[in-house]
């Protein structure tokens, strides 16, 4: 069980999670008059800054589904939930948007208070104070970055706001806002801890550098279009790659199995928003991810999941044969309502119409180890930054600067090769034999034996079908060379077949994608779609590429063709350019007399 926060920090977060950070006498944070004098007090204050990540408006639930960050990959399947960001039919009075705004500013204010007091006791070790300072600076920058992504330029506070008079502040421009994000994070980078193999819930140099790459790519894209930042994005991503502390988990599925099991995997999962507990004790801070964003389950032995998130046809069709990210991200099964943990039945591929009824699949409660499981919450962390993302950001930045160089293509190939099957690609029947009255047993030599069943017709073997598997999609084995295929039993004889296997070349970026800078960018865009789906990044990728509206309309066209006019069609169709930004919350417009509303939301 991960242990991140003290009782005091828990009380600080839960008691004031919904309060305005601009209250004159806030009850949800620590008084500076008698605090910040010991290492434990600094740690508790820092935990309070981190805990905003677990706020209900951020990674506890909002980013998972209510905020609509899933974009063209998925949609919320609840027609009764209205006036939420994911419906794209909301106003400035929307409580989810308001909650996001005030949660981020609460985090900024907590960071400012800690930064103001971190040197209160100069007798404390300087290195300790600098590590705390670095993390607080980074988190202030990160919360400001989230605001910039969603609202554009916003008021920038660098000191604690302790009175109502301090709430009136002009909006900084988008560039000024991003410049402050960069200043905070760049100042934090030399102060935070070196790479740690113990945990990924606290930021270290890799987390800061990786997020800096993300910030710079956002600055290089729309609407700021500061293309000079591609070089900075390349630099920061390359520092993470060259450090040598990180590597891809050999199994895509295992990334999320480890998250479910509450295991840190710092090599792949560089930074996570922390959740813990099952909500059944006084010190838990459980989240909503796996119970909202995962395969449906009504079996308490497996773990209850009402499954609010369904995929789109565009997402289903984005994968190539052999890509094992598809069967993990898009489950090929249904959990049974009764039976042992993880009991499931496998299903045939969905029709184009039924694709939109399939849940997302990455976050699976059957792998959670904390019991008893809570029906309404889950301890699974949220992956904020993974090494695969860093590799893809690096490739994108290099391509923008120099085109599809060998190094950029190689970074993408690393991500793709990890995702690819090493099993049997195809079995070709060379002789159907004769006299088979039942399906003969199929055997494969060497390697990791695949599991398949023969198909017969008119006494002959006509093909084989592989056994389904929830982790890799089909039990096709793992081989370094093509295995021999033999058939035995079944009352007949003479059937022969040959097998071919997947190779690294099947995974590699095709030559057509590396012909030009534009074609490689399009390929990277699709690769991010496949690799990072349902991780809260897609919407902002599409916005910075300038294709958010057109991508959402493309999904609307597909829904209309595949399904007709379901209730969720209008969510995609109604997206316009004004939805690139949220409206400034009406409450903020009332409190801050200098605030100006975003275009299209006046």
XYZ file of C-alpha atoms in Angstrom:
602
model
C 0.000 0.000 0.000
C 1.409 3.366 -0.978
C 1.713 5.862 1.848
C 1.907 9.439 0.679
C 0.049 11.717 3.035
C -0.252 12.375 6.695
C -3.531 12.711 8.556
C -3.130 16.468 8.651
C -2.743 16.685 4.891
C -5.758 14.461 4.351
C -7.838 16.700 6.578
C -6.511 19.718 4.692
C -7.610 18.348 1.344
C -10.917 16.756 2.238
C -12.097 19.568 4.449
C -11.589 22.251 1.853
C -11.758 20.510 -1.512
C -14.745 22.565 -2.629
C -13.773 25.878 -1.064
C -12.702 28.961 -2.957
C -8.957 29.408 -2.526
C -9.527 33.138 -2.184
C -11.411 32.896 1.122
C -10.175 35.498 3.603
C -9.517 32.919 6.321
C -9.119 29.588 4.568
C -9.797 26.558 6.728
C -8.137 24.087 4.418
C -4.449 24.957 4.767
C -1.786 25.586 7.343
C -1.145 28.835 9.177
C 2.280 30.305 8.436
C 2.558 31.872 11.882
C 3.453 28.643 13.659
C 4.342 26.192 10.957
C 6.998 25.316 8.334
C 9.741 24.957 10.895
C 10.488 21.220 10.790
C 11.092 18.716 7.995
C 7.814 16.976 8.859
C 5.881 20.235 8.598
C 7.411 21.056 5.223
C 6.565 17.552 4.026
C 2.966 17.878 5.189
C 2.603 21.242 3.460
C 4.106 19.840 0.272
C 1.697 16.907 0.406
C -1.131 19.418 0.522
C 0.116 20.901 -2.753
C 0.334 17.463 -4.375
C -3.095 16.440 -3.183
C -4.812 18.867 -5.532
C -3.922 16.358 -8.256
C -6.342 14.012 -6.484
C -9.111 16.623 -6.420
C -12.472 15.514 -7.795
C -12.202 18.106 -10.567
C -8.793 16.816 -11.698
C -7.460 13.254 -11.766
C -9.839 11.854 -9.192
C -12.682 11.972 -11.648
C -13.007 15.058 -13.776
C -10.166 14.445 -16.200
C -11.220 10.829 -16.489
C -14.614 11.567 -17.919
C -16.563 14.678 -16.912
C -14.108 17.113 -18.513
C -14.336 15.586 -21.972
C -10.593 15.111 -22.435
C -11.164 11.844 -24.327
C -11.951 13.744 -27.575
C -12.294 11.540 -30.699
C -11.251 8.290 -29.032
C -14.231 7.773 -26.740
C -17.400 9.279 -25.319
C -19.431 9.183 -22.106
C -22.297 6.740 -22.514
C -24.687 8.379 -20.032
C -27.384 10.370 -21.816
C -28.802 11.548 -18.483
C -25.655 13.533 -17.658
C -26.188 16.969 -19.176
C -24.391 20.322 -19.039
C -20.990 18.699 -18.621
C -17.883 19.529 -20.665
C -18.040 16.155 -22.439
C -21.435 17.109 -23.943
C -20.060 20.304 -25.511
C -23.356 21.859 -24.475
C -22.367 23.885 -21.447
C -22.128 27.449 -20.227
C -19.883 29.501 -17.970
C -21.977 28.367 -15.002
C -20.905 24.748 -15.451
C -19.864 23.410 -12.010
C -17.249 21.008 -13.410
C -15.417 23.817 -15.192
C -15.701 26.003 -12.114
C -14.347 23.187 -9.950
C -11.371 22.728 -12.260
C -10.571 26.456 -12.198
C -10.686 26.771 -8.424
C -8.876 23.474 -7.815
C -5.940 24.628 -9.941
C -5.817 27.982 -8.209
C -6.047 26.279 -4.837
C -2.966 24.288 -5.808
C -1.208 27.465 -6.921
C -2.064 29.241 -3.693
C -0.852 26.320 -1.599
C 2.389 26.257 -3.561
C 2.803 30.009 -3.096
C 2.241 29.731 0.643
C 4.818 26.964 0.902
C 7.325 28.868 -1.240
C 6.860 31.920 0.943
C 7.645 29.905 4.079
C 10.068 27.201 2.949
C 13.041 29.191 4.320
C 11.322 30.168 7.536
C 13.730 27.992 9.504
C 17.133 28.504 7.918
C 18.639 25.986 10.326
C 17.024 23.229 8.293
C 19.252 21.514 5.758
C 19.513 23.599 2.580
C 19.251 20.532 0.359
C 16.004 19.543 2.036
C 14.531 23.000 1.609
C 15.617 23.100 -2.049
C 13.926 19.782 -2.814
C 10.710 21.070 -1.291
C 11.123 24.367 -3.137
C 11.694 22.605 -6.444
C 8.584 20.453 -6.155
C 6.412 23.391 -5.107
C 7.689 25.458 -8.039
C 7.018 22.643 -10.462
C 3.507 22.020 -9.156
C 2.681 25.717 -9.310
C 3.807 25.657 -12.928
C 1.858 22.500 -13.648
C -1.426 23.829 -12.278
C -0.865 27.007 -14.282
C -0.191 24.864 -17.368
C -3.509 23.053 -16.906
C -5.257 26.415 -16.693
C -3.504 27.677 -19.833
C -4.489 24.579 -21.803
C -8.132 24.933 -20.876
C -8.688 28.686 -20.519
C -5.847 30.400 -22.386
C -4.079 33.285 -20.659
C -5.104 33.558 -17.005
C -4.211 35.641 -13.943
C -0.788 34.649 -12.657
C -0.308 34.710 -8.881
C 3.210 34.372 -7.498
C 2.351 35.156 -3.890
C -0.358 33.817 -1.594
C -3.749 35.495 -1.895
C -4.941 36.180 1.608
C -7.738 38.704 1.122
C -10.718 39.400 -1.100
C -8.971 42.529 -2.370
C -6.343 40.312 -3.924
C -8.801 38.571 -6.205
C -9.028 41.345 -8.793
C -6.328 40.577 -11.324
C -5.960 41.015 -15.063
C -5.511 38.055 -17.323
C -1.979 37.519 -18.501
C -1.610 36.825 -22.200
C -1.233 33.208 -23.230
C 2.473 33.788 -23.880
C 2.959 35.432 -20.492
C 1.163 32.545 -18.815
C 3.296 29.959 -20.569
C 6.448 31.957 -19.868
C 5.692 31.698 -16.154
C 5.053 27.955 -16.496
C 8.471 27.586 -18.114
C 10.148 29.797 -15.523
C 8.749 27.737 -12.638
C 9.576 24.382 -14.156
C 13.038 25.345 -15.365
C 13.877 26.706 -11.919
C 12.545 23.498 -10.376
C 14.539 21.129 -12.603
C 17.936 21.378 -10.845
C 16.312 21.373 -7.381
C 14.140 18.257 -7.461
C 15.386 14.775 -6.701
C 17.408 12.660 -9.055
C 15.673 9.731 -10.717
C 14.205 7.381 -8.132
C 13.247 3.757 -8.663
C 11.062 3.753 -5.578
C 8.074 5.869 -6.505
C 6.449 7.831 -9.277
C 3.962 9.884 -7.257
C 6.584 12.552 -6.506
C 8.222 14.512 -9.286
C 11.895 14.047 -10.015
C 14.141 15.365 -12.778
C 12.627 13.069 -15.407
C 9.098 14.151 -14.552
C 10.050 17.827 -14.738
C 11.925 17.374 -18.009
C 9.180 15.279 -19.576
C 6.450 17.746 -18.648
C 8.646 20.585 -19.910
C 8.747 18.792 -23.270
C 4.936 18.608 -23.187
C 4.648 22.303 -22.300
C 7.005 23.286 -25.103
C 5.107 21.222 -27.678
C 1.914 22.959 -26.597
C 3.621 26.321 -27.012
C 4.921 25.342 -30.452
C 1.430 24.363 -31.572
C -1.817 26.251 -31.796
C -2.894 28.749 -30.683
C 0.462 30.210 -29.597
C 2.439 28.836 -32.575
C 5.849 29.574 -31.081
C 7.741 27.134 -33.271
C 11.033 28.018 -31.628
C 9.859 25.818 -28.757
C 10.279 22.651 -30.809
C 13.996 22.794 -30.057
C 13.314 23.113 -26.331
C 10.879 20.197 -26.480
C 13.524 18.122 -28.248
C 16.129 19.045 -25.631
C 14.004 18.159 -22.624
C 12.732 14.895 -24.077
C 16.261 13.892 -25.094
C 17.491 14.478 -21.538
C 14.939 11.966 -20.253
C 15.936 9.461 -22.933
C 19.682 9.906 -22.424
C 19.531 9.705 -18.641
C 19.350 5.920 -18.903
C 16.967 5.497 -15.983
C 13.928 4.767 -18.119
C 12.851 2.004 -20.448
C 9.628 0.719 -21.926
C 7.892 -2.044 -20.043
C 8.208 -5.043 -22.413
C 4.464 -5.599 -22.054
C 1.956 -2.843 -22.810
C -0.663 -4.621 -20.711
C 1.691 -4.873 -17.739
C 1.904 -1.071 -17.459
C -1.724 -0.976 -16.402
C -1.676 -4.248 -14.492
C 1.054 -2.730 -12.311
C -1.037 0.402 -11.804
C -3.969 -1.765 -10.740
C -1.727 -3.713 -8.349
C -0.424 -0.520 -6.790
C 3.115 -1.177 -8.024
C 5.421 1.644 -9.047
C 7.094 1.204 -12.428
C 9.287 4.303 -12.585
C 11.084 3.107 -15.712
C 7.897 3.383 -17.787
C 5.439 5.359 -15.664
C 7.445 8.461 -14.790
C 4.787 10.445 -12.929
C 1.414 9.376 -11.546
C -1.388 11.119 -9.701
C -1.639 9.187 -6.445
C -4.694 7.396 -5.097
C -4.862 4.925 -2.267
C -7.281 3.046 -0.074
C -10.739 1.712 -0.705
C -12.708 4.560 0.833
C -13.579 2.420 3.838
C -11.186 3.938 6.346
C -10.398 7.421 7.580
C -7.178 7.861 5.612
C -8.150 6.799 2.102
C -7.994 8.975 -1.013
C -9.494 6.681 -3.625
C -10.268 7.699 -7.197
C -12.785 6.980 -9.914
C -10.664 5.959 -12.858
C -11.008 2.168 -13.005
C -14.636 2.190 -11.906
C -15.537 4.693 -14.642
C -12.981 4.161 -17.381
C -12.795 0.389 -17.844
C -14.684 -2.758 -18.851
C -18.138 -3.023 -17.270
C -18.484 -5.382 -14.337
C -21.372 -6.132 -11.987
C -19.431 -8.937 -10.321
C -18.182 -7.897 -6.854
C -15.529 -10.627 -7.023
C -14.014 -8.966 -10.096
C -14.632 -5.417 -8.920
C -17.639 -3.294 -9.758
C -17.380 -0.985 -12.749
C -20.373 0.900 -14.191
C -18.192 1.752 -17.224
C -19.121 5.273 -18.293
C -16.697 5.416 -21.240
C -17.243 3.817 -24.670
C -14.933 3.873 -27.674
C -15.561 5.345 -31.124
C -15.359 3.627 -34.480
C -12.448 5.884 -35.397
C -10.478 4.579 -32.448
C -11.389 0.944 -33.137
C -10.144 1.244 -36.722
C -6.879 2.978 -35.785
C -4.950 -0.238 -35.091
C -3.108 -2.574 -37.429
C -3.125 -6.362 -37.275
C -0.538 -7.519 -34.750
C -0.747 -4.424 -32.555
C -1.381 -5.787 -29.059
C -2.431 -2.392 -27.754
C -5.803 -2.922 -29.394
C -7.038 -5.931 -27.390
C -5.814 -4.316 -24.163
C -7.331 -0.905 -24.891
C -10.495 -2.368 -26.451
C -11.618 -5.456 -24.518
C -12.705 -8.497 -26.511
C -14.718 -9.899 -23.603
C -17.501 -9.295 -21.131
C -17.058 -9.891 -17.413
C -19.489 -12.421 -15.997
C -21.928 -11.152 -13.382
C -21.065 -14.043 -11.081
C -18.160 -16.394 -10.575
C -14.521 -16.046 -9.526
C -12.437 -12.919 -9.898
C -11.937 -12.009 -13.545
C -14.440 -14.531 -14.885
C -15.237 -13.527 -18.449
C -16.620 -14.698 -21.752
C -15.037 -13.771 -25.058
C -16.875 -12.102 -27.903
C -16.589 -11.917 -31.665
C -15.376 -8.614 -33.144
C -18.157 -6.018 -33.015
C -20.043 -4.801 -36.067
C -19.514 -1.158 -37.091
C -22.798 -0.332 -35.357
C -21.931 -2.126 -32.122
C -18.403 -0.730 -31.864
C -19.831 2.306 -30.098
C -21.202 0.054 -27.351
C -17.746 -1.292 -26.425
C -16.146 0.024 -23.225
C -12.575 1.214 -22.910
C -10.264 -1.454 -21.532
C -6.987 -0.182 -20.080
C -7.937 0.062 -16.433
C -9.205 -3.303 -15.141
C -10.356 -3.866 -11.597
C -9.739 -7.612 -11.712
C -6.025 -6.896 -11.119
C -6.481 -4.754 -8.013
C -4.961 -6.309 -4.909
C -6.584 -4.134 -2.248
C -9.658 -5.832 -0.818
C -12.437 -5.451 -0.079
C -13.033 -3.362 -3.177
C -15.258 -0.332 -2.975
C -18.180 -0.192 -5.392
C -17.793 3.579 -5.779
C -14.037 4.103 -5.877
C -10.704 2.583 -6.878
C -7.110 2.995 -5.643
C -5.631 2.917 -9.153
C -3.251 5.783 -9.913
C -3.523 7.981 -12.986
C -0.497 7.909 -15.348
C 0.321 11.567 -15.969
C 3.577 10.946 -17.866
C 4.926 7.743 -19.398
C 8.258 7.080 -21.094
C 6.457 6.128 -24.310
C 5.000 9.645 -24.383
C 8.501 11.102 -24.025
C 9.744 9.047 -26.989
C 6.845 10.176 -29.155
C 7.254 13.818 -28.115
C 10.937 13.586 -28.977
C 10.153 12.184 -32.425
C 7.573 14.894 -33.058
C 9.935 17.699 -32.044
C 12.821 16.346 -34.137
C 10.520 15.945 -37.120
C 9.346 19.547 -36.809
C 12.984 20.700 -36.810
C 14.711 18.318 -39.211
C 12.088 16.033 -40.702
C 11.906 12.242 -40.222
C 15.503 11.569 -39.221
C 16.667 8.050 -38.386
C 16.757 8.956 -34.684
C 13.180 10.265 -34.720
C 11.905 7.220 -36.586
C 13.857 4.982 -34.222
C 12.107 6.498 -31.201
C 8.705 5.708 -32.714
C 9.856 2.205 -33.636
C 10.782 1.542 -30.001
C 7.210 2.283 -28.973
C 5.736 0.218 -31.786
C 7.994 -2.811 -31.347
C 7.054 -3.027 -27.688
C 3.414 -3.116 -28.715
C 3.741 -5.791 -31.374
C 2.893 -9.460 -31.305
C 5.766 -11.935 -31.513
C 3.387 -14.747 -32.214
C 2.023 -16.537 -35.239
C 0.847 -14.167 -37.924
C -0.841 -16.627 -40.224
C -1.343 -20.357 -40.728
C -1.682 -21.534 -44.316
C -3.216 -24.961 -44.948
C -1.052 -26.655 -47.578
C -2.976 -29.946 -47.551
C -6.403 -30.381 -46.003
C -5.978 -34.147 -45.620
C -9.020 -36.427 -45.598
C -11.299 -38.439 -43.358
C -11.566 -36.022 -40.424
C -14.752 -36.585 -38.441
C -13.825 -34.132 -35.683
C -11.371 -31.296 -35.367
C -7.825 -32.649 -34.937
C -5.474 -31.307 -32.285
C -3.213 -28.508 -33.507
C 0.368 -28.407 -32.216
C 3.176 -25.902 -32.786
C 6.842 -26.720 -32.293
C 9.404 -24.709 -30.325
C 8.976 -21.267 -28.803
C 5.987 -20.459 -26.633
C 3.237 -22.731 -27.871
C 0.239 -21.031 -29.368
C -3.224 -22.411 -28.681
C -5.432 -23.026 -31.700
C -8.315 -25.167 -32.838
C -8.626 -26.744 -36.282
C -11.616 -26.023 -38.487
C -12.860 -28.884 -40.693
C -15.311 -29.168 -43.587
C -16.126 -32.228 -45.721
C -13.527 -34.260 -43.847
C -10.721 -31.789 -44.524
C -8.896 -29.232 -42.399
C -9.724 -25.815 -43.814
C -8.109 -23.533 -41.255
C -7.271 -22.853 -37.614
C -8.631 -20.383 -35.080
C -6.590 -19.135 -32.148
C -7.843 -19.142 -28.582
C -8.820 -15.685 -27.285
C -6.898 -14.071 -24.462
C -7.746 -10.937 -22.520
C -4.168 -9.651 -22.316
C -2.838 -10.048 -25.843
C -5.999 -10.725 -27.832
C -5.127 -14.176 -29.140
C -2.899 -16.929 -27.785
C -0.605 -16.895 -30.779
C 2.563 -17.612 -28.801
C 5.957 -15.970 -28.907
C 8.511 -17.157 -31.444
C 11.877 -16.213 -32.895
C 11.354 -18.454 -35.941
C 8.318 -19.970 -37.586
C 7.149 -23.130 -35.779
C 6.193 -26.367 -37.482
C 2.467 -27.125 -37.483
C 1.133 -30.647 -36.934
C -2.366 -32.120 -36.758
C -3.190 -35.258 -34.789
C -6.346 -37.206 -34.087
C -9.766 -36.345 -35.408
C -10.165 -39.590 -37.285
C -8.359 -38.443 -40.436
C -4.857 -37.867 -41.719
C -2.710 -36.009 -44.180
C -3.359 -32.396 -43.136
C -0.334 -30.119 -43.308
C 0.199 -26.410 -42.827
C 2.866 -23.749 -42.570
C 3.055 -20.807 -40.189
C 4.498 -17.335 -40.495
C 5.296 -15.132 -37.503
C 5.338 -11.426 -36.804
C 8.730 -9.754 -36.997
C 10.135 -6.409 -35.890
C 9.780 -5.193 -39.471
C 5.999 -5.577 -39.160
C 6.021 -3.055 -36.331
C 8.393 -0.514 -37.836
C 7.199 2.761 -39.300
C 6.476 2.133 -43.005
C 8.518 3.949 -45.626
C 5.425 5.761 -46.877
C 5.120 7.468 -43.487
C 8.699 8.778 -43.555
C 8.574 10.228 -47.066
C 7.973 13.786 -45.857
C 7.793 15.825 -42.668
C 4.029 16.043 -43.093
C 3.496 12.302 -43.579
C 5.605 11.477 -40.533
C 3.713 13.984 -38.393
C 0.439 12.361 -39.428
C 1.843 8.980 -38.486
C 2.977 10.259 -35.079
C -0.480 11.712 -34.531
C -1.978 8.274 -35.097
C 0.678 6.616 -32.986
C -0.153 8.858 -30.044
C -3.802 7.917 -30.621
C -2.958 4.228 -30.303
C -0.408 4.424 -27.497
C -1.819 7.102 -25.183
C -5.548 6.598 -25.600
C -7.804 7.393 -22.617
C -4.920 8.971 -20.683
C -6.366 12.504 -20.790
C -4.020 13.798 -23.517
C -5.932 13.416 -26.755
C -8.009 16.602 -26.688
C -4.977 18.826 -26.176
C -2.976 17.008 -28.842
C -5.738 17.689 -31.362
C -5.990 21.338 -30.300
C -2.269 22.017 -30.622
C -2.264 20.311 -34.039
C -5.158 22.535 -35.095
C -7.455 19.612 -35.930
C -9.706 19.318 -32.873
C -12.907 20.520 -34.532
C -12.376 18.596 -37.774
C -11.496 15.405 -35.873
C -14.655 15.596 -33.777
C -16.760 16.208 -36.871
C -15.095 13.219 -38.540
C -16.310 11.044 -35.690
C -19.779 12.554 -36.029
C -19.815 11.581 -39.719
C -18.771 8.031 -38.839
C -21.448 7.732 -36.154
C -24.094 8.942 -38.566
C -22.977 6.402 -41.153
C -22.515 3.492 -38.732
C -25.331 4.034 -36.232
C -27.677 6.757 -37.427
C -28.614 9.459 -34.947
C -27.936 8.256 -31.395
C -28.001 10.729 -28.531
C -24.207 11.026 -28.426
C -23.924 12.079 -32.081
C -24.657 15.713 -31.307
C -21.781 15.911 -28.828
C -19.313 15.466 -31.659
C -21.290 17.444 -34.233
C -21.742 20.505 -32.003
C -18.013 21.128 -31.460
C -16.884 24.498 -32.823
C -13.747 26.606 -32.581
C -14.925 28.198 -29.347
C -14.629 24.775 -27.673
C -10.844 24.945 -28.003
C -11.117 26.858 -24.718
C -13.537 26.645 -21.842
C -15.392 29.766 -20.699
C -14.035 31.562 -17.658
C -16.348 30.426 -14.830
C -19.237 32.799 -14.161
C -18.301 32.873 -10.475
C -14.825 34.112 -11.333
C -16.260 36.739 -13.677
C -18.310 38.005 -10.722
C -15.474 37.917 -8.174
C -12.775 39.397 -10.398
C -13.812 42.757 -11.798
C -10.838 42.826 -14.176
C -11.545 39.448 -15.771
C -12.417 39.248 -19.473
C -14.388 36.327 -20.903
C -13.029 34.039 -23.626
C -14.130 34.645 -27.240
C -17.406 32.983 -28.094
C -18.485 32.758 -24.463
C -19.352 36.393 -23.812
